[in-house]
Amino acid sequence: MIKHEVVHAPEDLGRMADRCIMVVFGASGDLTTRKLLPALYNLGRHNLLPREFAILGFAKDALTEEEFRKKIRDDIREYAGAPVSCELCDWLADHSYYMTGDFASADDFARMKLRVQELEAQHHTQGNVFYYLATLPQFFPEIVRQLAAQQLTEESEGAWRRVIIEKPFGSDLASAKALNRDIGQVLKEHQIYRIDHYLGKETVQNILIFRFSNGIFEPVWNRRYIDHVQITVAESLGVERRGGYYEHAGALRDMIPNHILQLLSLTAMEPPVSFDANAVRDEQAKVLHAIQTISPEDVLQRAVRGQYGAGLVGTEQVAGYRAEPFVDPQSSTETFVAFKLAIDNWRWADVPFYIRTGKRMPKRVTEIAIQFRSAPFRLFRDTPVEKLTPNTLVMRIQPDEGISLQFGAKIPGAHVRVGPVTMDFEYADYFGTEPSTGYERLLYDCMIGDATLFQRADMVEAGWNVVEPVLDVWKALPAKAFPNYAAGTWGPKDADELMRRDGRVWRNE
Ligand code: BG6
C-alpha cells in the first residue's frame, strides 16, 4: 500500500486558544485521567494551548496539590498515546491546582471563587473561565446553581464564562427538559456546551465535509437512489466495571439519543447555509424533528432489545451481563438495541434507517453504510449473472477509519460475470495516525467559543423524543427472555428478523 503525503499537519489546526482557566469538577475521576488531561497535553503539543492557562481541579478526594500534579504527570504518560515530552508535561502540571470541595457547599464555592481570582491574577487569564462538569450527572444542576450563586458564570466585556456538561444529559425527555430549564435559569444558551464525544471524532466531523465539499455525492444522497441506511455501533467489550451506571442506563439511553442520533443527523441533514454553529445545528435539529414518532404498537415491531449471555469473544471466554460486577443477577437491562427509523421529509421518505448498537459483539466497529438501489437486472437476464450486488458506500468511523465504495466489476473470463469490488480510502494512508483522545477538538472549540460540535438544548430534547416511546413500552413490558444473545455474536435473532421482514440483511463484516 502506497503511503501518501500528509496533507494537513495538525499544527495547521488554527490559532492558539484564548487565555483562560479551566475548572474541572470531578478532577480526580476517570474522565479527567483518561481523556481530559491527555487531550490538553495533545493540544499543547500542537501549540494550541494558550500560554496564559491554568487548571483548577475540584473534587471530593482529599488530594494535596503536589499529589494532583504528580497524578497529572502520571496520567499524561499513561494515556497521551504519544511519546511524552517532560517539558510540556511539567509545564501542565506546574499550571495545575487542586482543591478539595463538596459540590453542595456554598462555602467551598466561595473558596473556589477566591482561588479563581488568584489564578487569574497569577496567570493573566483576563477573566475567561470554563467549567468542565466531569461528575456524576446528578450533580450537574447543583454545580451550575452554586457557580451562579457566586457570580462565577457572569460574563463581562471581553471575558467569557462557559460550562461544559458531560453526557448523560437527562435520563428521559422530562429529565432532559428539567435540566435544560435549571441550567437555562442561570446560564445563557451560548455559555452551555453539551458534549457528545462522538462529535470530537475526525471521522464524524468528516461526514459533513464528505457530503458537502464533494459535488458527486449529494445529487444521489436521497430517496431516489438510496435504498436504506445502516448505522452500527458495535463494541466487543462488555460493561467492564460500569455496571452501576449501566444498570440504570442500558444500551438505549447510553448510545441512541446521543451518539447514534448524531451520526444519523449528520448523515441525513440538509446542507447548512454556512458552517456557523447555529446554521449547522439548525439543520441537525430539523432532521431529528423529522424522525417519525414510533407508536407504542410499532415499538414491538420496530425496536429490538437484547442482553448478552456468556460466550466467546475472539478466543476469550467471557461472562454474561448478569454476572458482571455491580449488575443485578436478574437484570432486565438491555445491552443491545436495534431500531428501524423513518424520516418524514422529501429527501428520505420511504428510506429506512436501521440503527443498532451492542456490547460484546464479535468486534468493535462503528460505521454508516449507505446502500444504494440496485441497477435494473434486465440487461443481465441472459448471462450467467444471478443477481447484481447493490452499491454500498461505507463511512468507517472507527477503528480502521476510512470510506469505501463497493461496486460490481467484470470478473475476467469469457463469460459475463460480475463480482463485488471496493474502492478504499484509509485515513492512515493519507494523513498518518495522530494520537488523539477525541476530546482535543472539543476542548479547543470551547476555548475559542465555537459551539458547532456541541449539542443545543433543542437537539438534546429532540433526541430523547425519538426514544421516549420505546423507553415507555419497554418499561411497561420488561424483557422476559434475557439473556437472548451469546457474547461474541451479532445480537438476538429478532434483530435479523427486523431486517429479514424488509428483505434486507445487516452488514456483519
Ligand atoms: C460512551 C458510553 O458514551 O461511549 C459507553 O457510555 C460506550 O458505554 C462509549 O462504550 C463508546 O465510545 P467510543 O468512543 O469508544 O465509541
Coordinates of N, CA, C and O and ligand atoms in Angstrom, one line a residue, residues 35 166-167 196-198 201 233-235 237-239 242 245-246 254-255 258-259 359 364 366 398 437, ligand 1:
K35 N -9.0 11.1 29.6 CA -9.3 11.9 28.4 C -8.9 13.3 28.5 O -8.2 13.8 27.6
E166 N -21.1 17.1 30.6 CA -20.9 15.8 30.0 C -22.2 15.0 29.8 O -23.3 15.4 30.3
K167 N -22.2 13.9 29.1 CA -23.3 13.1 29.0 C -23.4 12.2 30.2 O -22.4 12.0 30.8
D196 N -20.9 15.7 23.3 CA -21.1 14.3 22.9 C -19.8 14.0 22.2 O -19.4 14.5 21.2
H197 N -19.0 13.1 22.9 CA -17.6 12.9 22.4 C -17.6 12.3 21.0 O -16.5 12.4 20.3
Y198 N -18.7 11.8 20.4 CA -18.6 11.3 19.1 C -18.3 12.5 18.1 O -17.7 12.3 17.1
K201 N -14.7 13.1 17.1 CA -14.0 12.2 16.3 C -13.9 12.8 14.9 O -14.8 13.3 14.3
V233 N -23.1 0.7 15.8 CA -22.0 1.0 16.7 C -21.9 -0.3 17.6 O -22.6 -0.5 18.5
A234 N -20.9 -1.1 17.2 CA -20.7 -2.4 17.9 C -19.5 -2.3 18.8 O -18.5 -1.8 18.4
E235 N -19.6 -2.9 20.0 CA -18.4 -2.9 20.8 C -18.1 -4.4 21.2 O -19.1 -5.1 21.5
L237 N -16.2 -5.0 23.9 CA -16.1 -5.0 25.3 C -17.5 -5.2 25.9 O -18.6 -4.9 25.3
G238 N -17.5 -5.6 27.2 CA -18.8 -5.7 28.0 C -19.0 -4.4 28.7 O -18.4 -3.4 28.3
V239 N -19.6 -4.5 29.9 CA -19.8 -3.2 30.6 C -18.7 -2.9 31.5 O -18.6 -1.9 32.2
R242 N -18.6 -0.7 34.8 CA -19.6 0.4 34.9 C -21.0 -0.1 35.1 O -22.0 0.6 34.8
Y245 N -23.6 2.2 36.8 CA -24.3 3.2 35.9 C -25.1 2.5 34.8 O -26.3 2.9 34.6
Y246 N -24.6 1.5 34.2 CA -25.3 0.9 33.1 C -26.6 0.2 33.4 O -27.5 0.2 32.6
D254 N -27.8 4.9 26.8 CA -26.4 5.1 26.7 C -25.9 5.6 25.3 O -25.0 6.4 25.2
M255 N -26.5 5.1 24.3 CA -26.0 5.3 23.0 C -26.9 5.9 21.9 O -26.4 6.6 21.0
N258 N -27.9 10.1 21.9 CA -26.8 11.0 21.7 C -25.9 10.5 20.5 O -26.1 11.1 19.4
H259 N -25.0 9.5 20.7 CA -24.0 9.2 19.7 C -24.7 8.8 18.4 O -24.3 9.3 17.3
K359 N -23.1 -4.3 23.2 CA -21.9 -4.7 23.8 C -21.7 -6.1 23.6 O -22.6 -6.9 23.4
R364 N -15.2 -4.6 17.4 CA -15.6 -3.2 17.6 C -15.6 -2.6 16.2 O -14.7 -2.6 15.4
T366 N -17.7 0.9 14.3 CA -18.7 1.9 14.1 C -18.7 2.3 12.7 O -17.7 2.7 12.1
Q398 N -14.8 4.1 13.1 CA -13.7 3.5 13.9 C -13.9 2.0 14.0 O -15.0 1.5 13.9
T437 N -7.4 11.7 21.8 CA -8.4 11.1 22.7 C -9.8 11.4 22.2 O -10.8 10.9 22.7
Ligands
BG6_1 C1 -20.0 6.2 26.0 C2 -20.8 5.1 26.6 O1 -20.6 7.4 25.9 O2 -19.5 5.8 24.7 C3 -20.1 3.8 26.6 O3 -21.3 5.5 27.8 C4 -19.5 3.4 25.3 O4 -20.9 2.8 27.1 C5 -18.7 4.6 24.7 O5 -18.7 2.3 25.5 C6 -18.3 4.3 23.3 O6 -17.4 5.3 22.9 P1 -16.3 5.0 21.8 O7 -15.7 6.4 21.6 O8 -15.4 4.0 22.4 O9 -17.0 4.5 20.6

